[in-house]
Amino acid sequence: MTKIQTYEDFVKVHGILLASSGLPRTLHRKLFDKLTSETFDGGAYFQVDPCEDGRQRRLLLTSAATMPKDSNVFLIDHAWTFRLSDAYKQLQEVPGLAQRMAALMCVDIDSNSDAEEMDGDEVSGDNNSKLNVTDIVENEVSYAKERGYDTVKWLELDDLDIDDDMLLSLDLSSKFPDLLALSLYGNKLENVEIVVQEVTKLKNLKALWLNNNPVLENCDGCMPDTIFKGCPGLEIYNSCYTSNFGEWALGFSGGVYGKDNPCSIHQNDHPLQSVTSLELSNRSIHSLINKSFSPVEMPSLSHLNIRGNPLKQNSVSELFKVLKGFPCLQSLEVDLPGPLGDSAIEILESLPNLSLLNGINRSKIIETGNHVIDSILQPRLPEWTADEPLADRVINAMWLYLMTYRLADEEKIDETSVWYVMDELGSALRHSDEPNFRVAPFLFMPEGKLESAFFSALTAIKQSLFMFYNKLDIVKLKDKIMHINVQNGDECTRDFLFGVGEDKQRSARLTAYFHTPQYYFIQEYEKFHQKLQSKSSTPLPVKSSSSRTLRHSDGCALRVYTDLPQVEEFLTRPEFIITTELKDADIIWTSMQVDDDVKKAAEITDRQYINQFPFEACLVMKHHLAETIQKTHGSPDWLQPTYNLESHLSPLIGDYYVRKRDGMNNLWILKPWNMARTIDTTVTDNLSAIIRLMETGPKICQKYIEHPALFQGKKFDLRYIVLVRSVKPLELFLADVFWVRLANNQYTLEKHSLFEYETHFTVMRDFFLQFDVIGNDLQNYRGRLNQKNTPEFVKEFEQEHQVKWLDIHERVRDMIRSVFEAAATLHPEMHSPTSRAMYGVDVMLDSSFQPKLLEVTYCPDCTRACKYDTEAVVGGGELVKGSDFYNYVFGCLFLDETTHVCSL
């Protein structure tokens, strides 16, 4: 490539980059001059200013009266560039990196506002985290006496590793029979019967928090009802209001009741009369018609937030009637559209005393005439604990600052994206829908080669006129911009979603950066979930073989054309012979995708058999596979909740919010539609990360199996081989041989491990894998490799878990049959009389040994099956020779044999 010596060379080498950056031609030379002289002069024009109580920074123009559009360009350095899998390791190992990133992201102070607000609503005592449970209970008794109570009425035992046995030993009902509020947040409670037994002994209980305990995942949905029956006075359960809520729950939300004041001293007074502000958002309230929620009990109520509540038991007219009764109500926050209808104007007309609706002044709403309004979305600010290491804080906060690119040359595009953080000046640019600056990455190649420095270019742009995106009704009211130049003292902003409109789910993607209305997304999730629940399918009948054998009447061998070395080497039966001439082949067995264009170009005829079915993308591409199953089976137990991020981001966000609200696990795995070997696959519980990862290519987001079955403490999955003779009727066969793929590290959900490839992924090692098998591809499967054949694994697994493998195998068979039935039912066009195919089906077992579908692979790599002899675990336990693997595969598919396979 051309070495850059002149401006003309610069334009020649960087022409495509310059065009894609959007930088005006009038600034190209100025950019060249600054790049060649490495001029970083932004500090002379801008100032970084703390905001949001020091938890964020903004960028202000300070150098001149105005900065006209397209008048200057500034270089922004990249302070940190990395591949995602290396992020945590770099923060730990690169000197000063964690400190710089923590300061840039405003997470370098000892504690955030949440940690600083440890008052009466938190656990009392001196440094309780260092005390054991017994000490804490004794402290609670002393604390209650100091407050003038004869017995403990409010008990917080959060994050103390309390398990089922410890809960039993605490015997809370005997020690604290008058307990009103009990928090067991973040412990290790698992057994539903034990938890229900101990909790329901507390007959006076008003509030119970079991959030973030495994028991919520283990229960079958009946546990809440059982607890409600045993604790008839319960008003708050896992941060949500029960249908029994009343004066106590409202007093808790209104700041009347808490640890320092758990109950009303005088039974005949009106404890809620002092409440002026009531925060009821996201409490799962279904009805506001309640004797305690009334002007009589709360005559001073002036601000009410009822966002995120379904309120499905109340009509719009009923709700207006209730709210009209509060004489002092001036400020209301409610979802729009929502339980009060779709129009802000109609709400104001029905509630004439309101001066603020969703934070917007009444006169402003009437002036603009907007029916759907919301206050300016509040930014997401990182949260952390005082004892959390800087590296952990940065990993959590970085999704609010990251940008990404992917390198490519004439030969190929990088499989893994690069993420980067701009320097302190660039990172202080906050988002605006009407930005006054634009920033774009720019690769400067002074030597004319790809290995060069990355910068970002910043330039002032013309302000957009006032606009809003109303598909999801997430609207930010702002004054119209009447000038086109940036003024001295103005905040400098950029559009974080530049070029992303509502056709690409802009409003939903704003959730990565802002607290968007939860109610809308929960509604979208409920609609999506209800649609899945309504699906049902009838199993297709298992029919006898209708496919015909391919044997030539003259006894001649079938000619096989293949580009797979294993087929050439191991297909040794006399009925088949390898040919190098495609046009002469009876059977084409290829790793390539053969579509109509390929058939035409290669002159493939309708008489030649091909190892793939039309439209098989409905199985082998992850987003199509999920759609195929959801459209036929709905939401079967063997498919984890799955969302195509390109089309179903809103219901995913709603699912995330519901799980967070209910204290459930929120760990998700993101998988590219069509990538192998877990490339660009990420495990995270960070909602901003989930949304931002869409930027590196189309993905599905699937609920992570956080409690998998383990083998000797390690995660594993199973690879099954499925042979398809026909789609109509459906003829399936399962190979007797399957193999196991094992992770290298002991399984853990500790946050640091989410970046460890060898803890959460299994493709780098399986029981049949040796160094001589993988050869030059060793870098993709790094780790300690060993051997163990499948029968040994099954025997040891049965002993470890006291289960019968044949029971598991039957469940796997049923699941695989259902998967292919879904494809055959939804896509009958898959049928082709000259198609035969082999698929790999990857399966994981959960901790209850139920199978979970991972993916279906076209033309799977069967090196392991060919390389080693093994005994069949199912059937008669015969010896299956690896060298005969393709012999019995081809025998099944083309000669109607069933050696070492079984019909599904």
PDB file of N, CA and C in Angstrom, residues 511-593:
ATOM      1  N   THR A 511     -32.473   2.112  26.276  1.00  0.00           N
ATOM      2  CA  THR A 511     -32.464   1.515  27.616  1.00  0.00           C
ATOM      3  C   THR A 511     -31.049   1.188  28.065  1.00  0.00           C
ATOM      4  N   ALA A 512     -30.122   1.054  27.144  1.00  0.00           N
ATOM      5  CA  ALA A 512     -28.731   0.802  27.531  1.00  0.00           C
ATOM      6  C   ALA A 512     -28.143   1.979  28.287  1.00  0.00           C
ATOM      7  N   TYR A 513     -28.681   3.172  28.059  1.00  0.00           N
ATOM      8  CA  TYR A 513     -28.103   4.387  28.626  1.00  0.00           C
ATOM      9  C   TYR A 513     -29.038   5.111  29.598  1.00  0.00           C
ATOM     10  N   PHE A 514     -30.342   4.852  29.489  1.00  0.00           N
ATOM     11  CA  PHE A 514     -31.323   5.599  30.277  1.00  0.00           C
ATOM     12  C   PHE A 514     -32.314   4.649  30.944  1.00  0.00           C
ATOM     13  N   HIS A 515     -32.940   5.142  32.002  1.00  0.00           N
ATOM     14  CA  HIS A 515     -34.028   4.406  32.649  1.00  0.00           C
ATOM     15  C   HIS A 515     -35.307   4.681  31.864  1.00  0.00           C
ATOM     16  N   THR A 516     -35.616   3.786  30.957  1.00  0.00           N
ATOM     17  CA  THR A 516     -36.806   3.932  30.134  1.00  0.00           C
ATOM     18  C   THR A 516     -38.013   3.345  30.870  1.00  0.00           C
ATOM     19  N   PRO A 517     -39.228   3.742  30.496  1.00  0.00           N
ATOM     20  CA  PRO A 517     -40.428   3.264  31.212  1.00  0.00           C
ATOM     21  C   PRO A 517     -40.541   1.740  31.201  1.00  0.00           C
ATOM     22  N   GLN A 518     -40.542   1.143  32.372  1.00  0.00           N
ATOM     23  CA  GLN A 518     -40.561  -0.312  32.468  1.00  0.00           C
ATOM     24  C   GLN A 518     -41.901  -0.893  32.056  1.00  0.00           C
ATOM     25  N   TYR A 519     -42.951  -0.166  32.317  1.00  0.00           N
ATOM     26  CA  TYR A 519     -44.296  -0.700  32.094  1.00  0.00           C
ATOM     27  C   TYR A 519     -44.491  -1.135  30.646  1.00  0.00           C
ATOM     28  N   TYR A 520     -44.026  -0.299  29.714  1.00  0.00           N
ATOM     29  CA  TYR A 520     -44.206  -0.637  28.299  1.00  0.00           C
ATOM     30  C   TYR A 520     -43.524  -1.969  27.980  1.00  0.00           C
ATOM     31  N   PHE A 521     -42.283  -2.123  28.429  1.00  0.00           N
ATOM     32  CA  PHE A 521     -41.526  -3.321  28.090  1.00  0.00           C
ATOM     33  C   PHE A 521     -42.102  -4.562  28.767  1.00  0.00           C
ATOM     34  N   ILE A 522     -42.589  -4.407  29.991  1.00  0.00           N
ATOM     35  CA  ILE A 522     -43.219  -5.545  30.664  1.00  0.00           C
ATOM     36  C   ILE A 522     -44.478  -5.957  29.908  1.00  0.00           C
ATOM     37  N   GLN A 523     -45.230  -4.979  29.407  1.00  0.00           N
ATOM     38  CA  GLN A 523     -46.396  -5.292  28.583  1.00  0.00           C
ATOM     39  C   GLN A 523     -45.999  -6.071  27.332  1.00  0.00           C
ATOM     40  N   GLU A 524     -44.936  -5.631  26.676  1.00  0.00           N
ATOM     41  CA  GLU A 524     -44.467  -6.310  25.471  1.00  0.00           C
ATOM     42  C   GLU A 524     -44.041  -7.743  25.783  1.00  0.00           C
ATOM     43  N   TYR A 525     -43.383  -7.923  26.926  1.00  0.00           N
ATOM     44  CA  TYR A 525     -42.990  -9.272  27.346  1.00  0.00           C
ATOM     45  C   TYR A 525     -44.212 -10.136  27.602  1.00  0.00           C
ATOM     46  N   GLU A 526     -45.197  -9.591  28.303  1.00  0.00           N
ATOM     47  CA  GLU A 526     -46.401 -10.365  28.613  1.00  0.00           C
ATOM     48  C   GLU A 526     -47.135 -10.772  27.348  1.00  0.00           C
ATOM     49  N   LYS A 527     -47.196  -9.883  26.369  1.00  0.00           N
ATOM     50  CA  LYS A 527     -47.845 -10.226  25.099  1.00  0.00           C
ATOM     51  C   LYS A 527     -47.066 -11.329  24.380  1.00  0.00           C
ATOM     52  N   PHE A 528     -45.742 -11.201  24.375  1.00  0.00           N
ATOM     53  CA  PHE A 528     -44.893 -12.204  23.734  1.00  0.00           C
ATOM     54  C   PHE A 528     -45.046 -13.550  24.434  1.00  0.00           C
ATOM     55  N   HIS A 529     -45.033 -13.523  25.763  1.00  0.00           N
ATOM     56  CA  HIS A 529     -45.140 -14.751  26.547  1.00  0.00           C
ATOM     57  C   HIS A 529     -46.506 -15.406  26.353  1.00  0.00           C
ATOM     58  N   GLN A 530     -47.571 -14.618  26.362  1.00  0.00           N
ATOM     59  CA  GLN A 530     -48.911 -15.157  26.175  1.00  0.00           C
ATOM     60  C   GLN A 530     -49.067 -15.785  24.790  1.00  0.00           C
ATOM     61  N   LYS A 531     -48.434 -15.194  23.809  1.00  0.00           N
ATOM     62  CA  LYS A 531     -48.484 -15.743  22.457  1.00  0.00           C
ATOM     63  C   LYS A 531     -47.809 -17.112  22.410  1.00  0.00           C
ATOM     64  N   LEU A 532     -46.686 -17.236  23.100  1.00  0.00           N
ATOM     65  CA  LEU A 532     -45.994 -18.522  23.153  1.00  0.00           C
ATOM     66  C   LEU A 532     -46.836 -19.558  23.888  1.00  0.00           C
ATOM     67  N   GLN A 533     -47.462 -19.142  24.989  1.00  0.00           N
ATOM     68  CA  GLN A 533     -48.251 -20.075  25.788  1.00  0.00           C
ATOM     69  C   GLN A 533     -49.451 -20.602  25.019  1.00  0.00           C
ATOM     70  N   SER A 534     -49.898 -19.860  24.039  1.00  0.00           N
ATOM     71  CA  SER A 534     -51.078 -20.274  23.280  1.00  0.00           C
ATOM     72  C   SER A 534     -50.750 -21.320  22.215  1.00  0.00           C
ATOM     73  N   LYS A 535     -49.469 -21.563  21.986  1.00  0.00           N
ATOM     74  CA  LYS A 535     -49.060 -22.500  20.943  1.00  0.00           C
ATOM     75  C   LYS A 535     -49.115 -23.934  21.465  1.00  0.00           C
ATOM     76  N   SER A 536     -49.528 -24.822  20.611  1.00  0.00           N
ATOM     77  CA  SER A 536     -49.481 -26.251  20.921  1.00  0.00           C
ATOM     78  C   SER A 536     -49.362 -26.998  19.605  1.00  0.00           C
ATOM     79  N   SER A 537     -48.781 -28.157  19.663  1.00  0.00           N
ATOM     80  CA  SER A 537     -48.585 -28.925  18.432  1.00  0.00           C
ATOM     81  C   SER A 537     -48.861 -30.394  18.696  1.00  0.00           C
ATOM     82  N   THR A 538     -49.257 -31.078  17.671  1.00  0.00           N
ATOM     83  CA  THR A 538     -49.524 -32.513  17.755  1.00  0.00           C
ATOM     84  C   THR A 538     -48.343 -33.267  17.178  1.00  0.00           C
ATOM     85  N   PRO A 539     -47.799 -34.240  17.920  1.00  0.00           N
ATOM     86  CA  PRO A 539     -46.655 -34.988  17.390  1.00  0.00           C
ATOM     87  C   PRO A 539     -46.992 -35.648  16.063  1.00  0.00           C
ATOM     88  N   LEU A 540     -46.036 -35.608  15.156  1.00  0.00           N
ATOM     89  CA  LEU A 540     -46.230 -36.269  13.875  1.00  0.00           C
ATOM     90  C   LEU A 540     -46.130 -37.777  14.066  1.00  0.00           C
ATOM     91  N   PRO A 541     -46.919 -38.540  13.340  1.00  0.00           N
ATOM     92  CA  PRO A 541     -46.853 -40.005  13.488  1.00  0.00           C
ATOM     93  C   PRO A 541     -45.511 -40.538  13.004  1.00  0.00           C
ATOM     94  N   VAL A 542     -45.031 -41.572  13.692  1.00  0.00           N
ATOM     95  CA  VAL A 542     -43.803 -42.235  13.266  1.00  0.00           C
ATOM     96  C   VAL A 542     -44.188 -43.275  12.227  1.00  0.00           C
ATOM     97  N   LYS A 543     -43.758 -43.064  10.983  1.00  0.00           N
ATOM     98  CA  LYS A 543     -44.135 -43.950   9.896  1.00  0.00           C
ATOM     99  C   LYS A 543     -42.969 -44.826   9.487  1.00  0.00           C
ATOM    100  N   SER A 544     -43.329 -45.924   8.895  1.00  0.00           N
ATOM    101  CA  SER A 544     -42.289 -46.809   8.380  1.00  0.00           C
ATOM    102  C   SER A 544     -41.604 -46.151   7.198  1.00  0.00           C
ATOM    103  N   SER A 545     -40.458 -46.672   6.851  1.00  0.00           N
ATOM    104  CA  SER A 545     -39.623 -46.047   5.834  1.00  0.00           C
ATOM    105  C   SER A 545     -40.365 -45.933   4.513  1.00  0.00           C
ATOM    106  N   SER A 546     -40.291 -44.724   3.944  1.00  0.00           N
ATOM    107  CA  SER A 546     -40.862 -44.504   2.616  1.00  0.00           C
ATOM    108  C   SER A 546     -39.774 -44.146   1.615  1.00  0.00           C
ATOM    109  N   SER A 547     -38.573 -43.864   2.136  1.00  0.00           N
ATOM    110  CA  SER A 547     -37.473 -43.512   1.245  1.00  0.00           C
ATOM    111  C   SER A 547     -36.942 -44.787   0.594  1.00  0.00           C
ATOM    112  N   ARG A 548     -36.451 -44.635  -0.593  1.00  0.00           N
ATOM    113  CA  ARG A 548     -36.006 -45.808  -1.335  1.00  0.00           C
ATOM    114  C   ARG A 548     -34.498 -45.937  -1.308  1.00  0.00           C
ATOM    115  N   THR A 549     -34.026 -47.176  -1.401  1.00  0.00           N
ATOM    116  CA  THR A 549     -32.594 -47.416  -1.448  1.00  0.00           C
ATOM    117  C   THR A 549     -32.032 -46.922  -2.778  1.00  0.00           C
ATOM    118  N   LEU A 550     -30.766 -46.523  -2.728  1.00  0.00           N
ATOM    119  CA  LEU A 550     -30.131 -45.992  -3.944  1.00  0.00           C
ATOM    120  C   LEU A 550     -29.332 -47.058  -4.696  1.00  0.00           C
ATOM    121  N   ARG A 551     -29.401 -48.282  -4.270  1.00  0.00           N
ATOM    122  CA  ARG A 551     -28.577 -49.316  -4.910  1.00  0.00           C
ATOM    123  C   ARG A 551     -28.872 -49.384  -6.415  1.00  0.00           C
ATOM    124  N   HIS A 552     -27.797 -49.425  -7.184  1.00  0.00           N
ATOM    125  CA  HIS A 552     -27.960 -49.586  -8.626  1.00  0.00           C
ATOM    126  C   HIS A 552     -28.398 -51.011  -8.937  1.00  0.00           C
ATOM    127  N   SER A 553     -29.284 -51.134  -9.895  1.00  0.00           N
ATOM    128  CA  SER A 553     -29.786 -52.471 -10.256  1.00  0.00           C
ATOM    129  C   SER A 553     -28.696 -53.355 -10.812  1.00  0.00           C
ATOM    130  N   ASP A 554     -27.659 -52.729 -11.393  1.00  0.00           N
ATOM    131  CA  ASP A 554     -26.572 -53.533 -11.960  1.00  0.00           C
ATOM    132  C   ASP A 554     -25.484 -53.834 -10.942  1.00  0.00           C
ATOM    133  N   GLY A 555     -25.701 -53.402  -9.694  1.00  0.00           N
ATOM    134  CA  GLY A 555     -24.731 -53.707  -8.645  1.00  0.00           C
ATOM    135  C   GLY A 555     -23.529 -52.786  -8.613  1.00  0.00           C
ATOM    136  N   CYS A 556     -23.495 -51.786  -9.478  1.00  0.00           N
ATOM    137  CA  CYS A 556     -22.359 -50.852  -9.490  1.00  0.00           C
ATOM    138  C   CYS A 556     -22.359 -49.996  -8.220  1.00  0.00           C
ATOM    139  N   ALA A 557     -21.168 -49.596  -7.790  1.00  0.00           N
ATOM    140  CA  ALA A 557     -21.030 -48.762  -6.594  1.00  0.00           C
ATOM    141  C   ALA A 557     -21.601 -47.369  -6.842  1.00  0.00           C
ATOM    142  N   LEU A 558     -22.116 -46.760  -5.763  1.00  0.00           N
ATOM    143  CA  LEU A 558     -22.604 -45.391  -5.845  1.00  0.00           C
ATOM    144  C   LEU A 558     -21.422 -44.439  -5.783  1.00  0.00           C
ATOM    145  N   ARG A 559     -21.376 -43.509  -6.732  1.00  0.00           N
ATOM    146  CA  ARG A 559     -20.271 -42.564  -6.801  1.00  0.00           C
ATOM    147  C   ARG A 559     -20.552 -41.391  -5.848  1.00  0.00           C
ATOM    148  N   VAL A 560     -19.563 -41.074  -5.003  1.00  0.00           N
ATOM    149  CA  VAL A 560     -19.711 -40.036  -3.974  1.00  0.00           C
ATOM    150  C   VAL A 560     -18.683 -38.941  -4.220  1.00  0.00           C
ATOM    151  N   TYR A 561     -19.191 -37.723  -4.390  1.00  0.00           N
ATOM    152  CA  TYR A 561     -18.302 -36.556  -4.469  1.00  0.00           C
ATOM    153  C   TYR A 561     -18.322 -35.851  -3.112  1.00  0.00           C
ATOM    154  N   THR A 562     -17.142 -35.556  -2.574  1.00  0.00           N
ATOM    155  CA  THR A 562     -17.088 -34.908  -1.257  1.00  0.00           C
ATOM    156  C   THR A 562     -15.888 -33.986  -1.152  1.00  0.00           C
ATOM    157  N   ASP A 563     -16.022 -32.951  -0.319  1.00  0.00           N
ATOM    158  CA  ASP A 563     -14.889 -32.085   0.002  1.00  0.00           C
ATOM    159  C   ASP A 563     -14.451 -32.281   1.455  1.00  0.00           C
ATOM    160  N   LEU A 564     -14.956 -33.348   2.091  1.00  0.00           N
ATOM    161  CA  LEU A 564     -14.608 -33.628   3.485  1.00  0.00           C
ATOM    162  C   LEU A 564     -13.569 -34.751   3.561  1.00  0.00           C
ATOM    163  N   PRO A 565     -12.400 -34.480   4.092  1.00  0.00           N
ATOM    164  CA  PRO A 565     -11.343 -35.500   4.169  1.00  0.00           C
ATOM    165  C   PRO A 565     -11.780 -36.753   4.928  1.00  0.00           C
ATOM    166  N   GLN A 566     -12.611 -36.593   5.989  1.00  0.00           N
ATOM    167  CA  GLN A 566     -13.018 -37.776   6.754  1.00  0.00           C
ATOM    168  C   GLN A 566     -13.850 -38.737   5.913  1.00  0.00           C
ATOM    169  N   VAL A 567     -14.710 -38.179   5.040  1.00  0.00           N
ATOM    170  CA  VAL A 567     -15.522 -39.039   4.180  1.00  0.00           C
ATOM    171  C   VAL A 567     -14.615 -39.773   3.190  1.00  0.00           C
ATOM    172  N   GLU A 568     -13.677 -39.052   2.611  1.00  0.00           N
ATOM    173  CA  GLU A 568     -12.735 -39.690   1.676  1.00  0.00           C
ATOM    174  C   GLU A 568     -11.973 -40.825   2.348  1.00  0.00           C
ATOM    175  N   GLU A 569     -11.584 -40.615   3.606  1.00  0.00           N
ATOM    176  CA  GLU A 569     -10.747 -41.597   4.300  1.00  0.00           C
ATOM    177  C   GLU A 569     -11.543 -42.762   4.859  1.00  0.00           C
ATOM    178  N   PHE A 570     -12.723 -42.474   5.421  1.00  0.00           N
ATOM    179  CA  PHE A 570     -13.402 -43.513   6.203  1.00  0.00           C
ATOM    180  C   PHE A 570     -14.621 -44.129   5.521  1.00  0.00           C
ATOM    181  N   LEU A 571     -15.056 -43.610   4.382  1.00  0.00           N
ATOM    182  CA  LEU A 571     -16.134 -44.280   3.655  1.00  0.00           C
ATOM    183  C   LEU A 571     -15.503 -45.382   2.804  1.00  0.00           C
ATOM    184  N   THR A 572     -15.491 -46.592   3.346  1.00  0.00           N
ATOM    185  CA  THR A 572     -14.725 -47.689   2.734  1.00  0.00           C
ATOM    186  C   THR A 572     -15.606 -48.838   2.258  1.00  0.00           C
ATOM    187  N   ARG A 573     -16.906 -48.743   2.398  1.00  0.00           N
ATOM    188  CA  ARG A 573     -17.786 -49.820   1.966  1.00  0.00           C
ATOM    189  C   ARG A 573     -17.717 -49.982   0.444  1.00  0.00           C
ATOM    190  N   PRO A 574     -17.783 -51.211  -0.052  1.00  0.00           N
ATOM    191  CA  PRO A 574     -17.709 -51.431  -1.505  1.00  0.00           C
ATOM    192  C   PRO A 574     -18.905 -50.856  -2.251  1.00  0.00           C
ATOM    193  N   GLU A 575     -20.026 -50.599  -1.534  1.00  0.00           N
ATOM    194  CA  GLU A 575     -21.195 -50.045  -2.217  1.00  0.00           C
ATOM    195  C   GLU A 575     -20.986 -48.596  -2.634  1.00  0.00           C
ATOM    196  N   PHE A 576     -19.902 -47.955  -2.136  1.00  0.00           N
ATOM    197  CA  PHE A 576     -19.640 -46.548  -2.436  1.00  0.00           C
ATOM    198  C   PHE A 576     -18.219 -46.397  -2.967  1.00  0.00           C
ATOM    199  N   ILE A 577     -18.053 -45.452  -3.870  1.00  0.00           N
ATOM    200  CA  ILE A 577     -16.727 -45.155  -4.395  1.00  0.00           C
ATOM    201  C   ILE A 577     -16.595 -43.637  -4.539  1.00  0.00           C
ATOM    202  N   ILE A 578     -15.454 -43.105  -4.164  1.00  0.00           N
ATOM    203  CA  ILE A 578     -15.223 -41.665  -4.222  1.00  0.00           C
ATOM    204  C   ILE A 578     -14.897 -41.245  -5.654  1.00  0.00           C
ATOM    205  N   THR A 579     -15.495 -40.157  -6.085  1.00  0.00           N
ATOM    206  CA  THR A 579     -15.202 -39.589  -7.398  1.00  0.00           C
ATOM    207  C   THR A 579     -14.818 -38.116  -7.235  1.00  0.00           C
ATOM    208  N   THR A 580     -13.970 -37.649  -8.110  1.00  0.00           N
ATOM    209  CA  THR A 580     -13.570 -36.232  -8.088  1.00  0.00           C
ATOM    210  C   THR A 580     -14.360 -35.412  -9.091  1.00  0.00           C
ATOM    211  N   GLU A 581     -15.223 -36.071  -9.853  1.00  0.00           N
ATOM    212  CA  GLU A 581     -16.016 -35.387 -10.862  1.00  0.00           C
ATOM    213  C   GLU A 581     -17.426 -35.148 -10.322  1.00  0.00           C
ATOM    214  N   LEU A 582     -17.760 -33.899 -10.090  1.00  0.00           N
ATOM    215  CA  LEU A 582     -19.051 -33.547  -9.498  1.00  0.00           C
ATOM    216  C   LEU A 582     -20.200 -34.013 -10.371  1.00  0.00           C
ATOM    217  N   LYS A 583     -20.069 -33.849 -11.675  1.00  0.00           N
ATOM    218  CA  LYS A 583     -21.182 -34.165 -12.581  1.00  0.00           C
ATOM    219  C   LYS A 583     -21.460 -35.659 -12.651  1.00  0.00           C
ATOM    220  N   ASP A 584     -20.474 -36.486 -12.271  1.00  0.00           N
ATOM    221  CA  ASP A 584     -20.652 -37.936 -12.334  1.00  0.00           C
ATOM    222  C   ASP A 584     -21.199 -38.525 -11.043  1.00  0.00           C
ATOM    223  N   ALA A 585     -21.308 -37.713  -9.999  1.00  0.00           N
ATOM    224  CA  ALA A 585     -21.622 -38.239  -8.669  1.00  0.00           C
ATOM    225  C   ALA A 585     -23.100 -38.587  -8.547  1.00  0.00           C
ATOM    226  N   ASP A 586     -23.360 -39.719  -7.867  1.00  0.00           N
ATOM    227  CA  ASP A 586     -24.726 -40.046  -7.451  1.00  0.00           C
ATOM    228  C   ASP A 586     -25.070 -39.298  -6.158  1.00  0.00           C
ATOM    229  N   ILE A 587     -24.054 -39.119  -5.309  1.00  0.00           N
ATOM    230  CA  ILE A 587     -24.246 -38.481  -4.000  1.00  0.00           C
ATOM    231  C   ILE A 587     -23.239 -37.345  -3.861  1.00  0.00           C
ATOM    232  N   ILE A 588     -23.713 -36.182  -3.473  1.00  0.00           N
ATOM    233  CA  ILE A 588     -22.834 -35.036  -3.207  1.00  0.00           C
ATOM    234  C   ILE A 588     -22.864 -34.776  -1.705  1.00  0.00           C
ATOM    235  N   TRP A 589     -21.720 -34.978  -1.056  1.00  0.00           N
ATOM    236  CA  TRP A 589     -21.612 -34.800   0.401  1.00  0.00           C
ATOM    237  C   TRP A 589     -20.603 -33.669   0.645  1.00  0.00           C
ATOM    238  N   THR A 590     -21.122 -32.500   0.932  1.00  0.00           N
ATOM    239  CA  THR A 590     -20.257 -31.318   0.959  1.00  0.00           C
ATOM    240  C   THR A 590     -20.496 -30.478   2.200  1.00  0.00           C
ATOM    241  N   SER A 591     -19.484 -29.726   2.587  1.00  0.00           N
ATOM    242  CA  SER A 591     -19.623 -28.780   3.704  1.00  0.00           C
ATOM    243  C   SER A 591     -20.141 -27.435   3.218  1.00  0.00           C
ATOM    244  N   MET A 592     -20.188 -27.245   1.897  1.00  0.00           N
ATOM    245  CA  MET A 592     -20.695 -25.993   1.325  1.00  0.00           C
ATOM    246  C   MET A 592     -22.216 -25.960   1.361  1.00  0.00           C
ATOM    247  N   GLN A 593     -22.752 -24.747   1.349  1.00  0.00           N
ATOM    248  CA  GLN A 593     -24.195 -24.601   1.227  1.00  0.00           C
ATOM    249  C   GLN A 593     -24.541 -24.634  -0.255  1.00  0.00           C
TER     250      GLN A 593
END
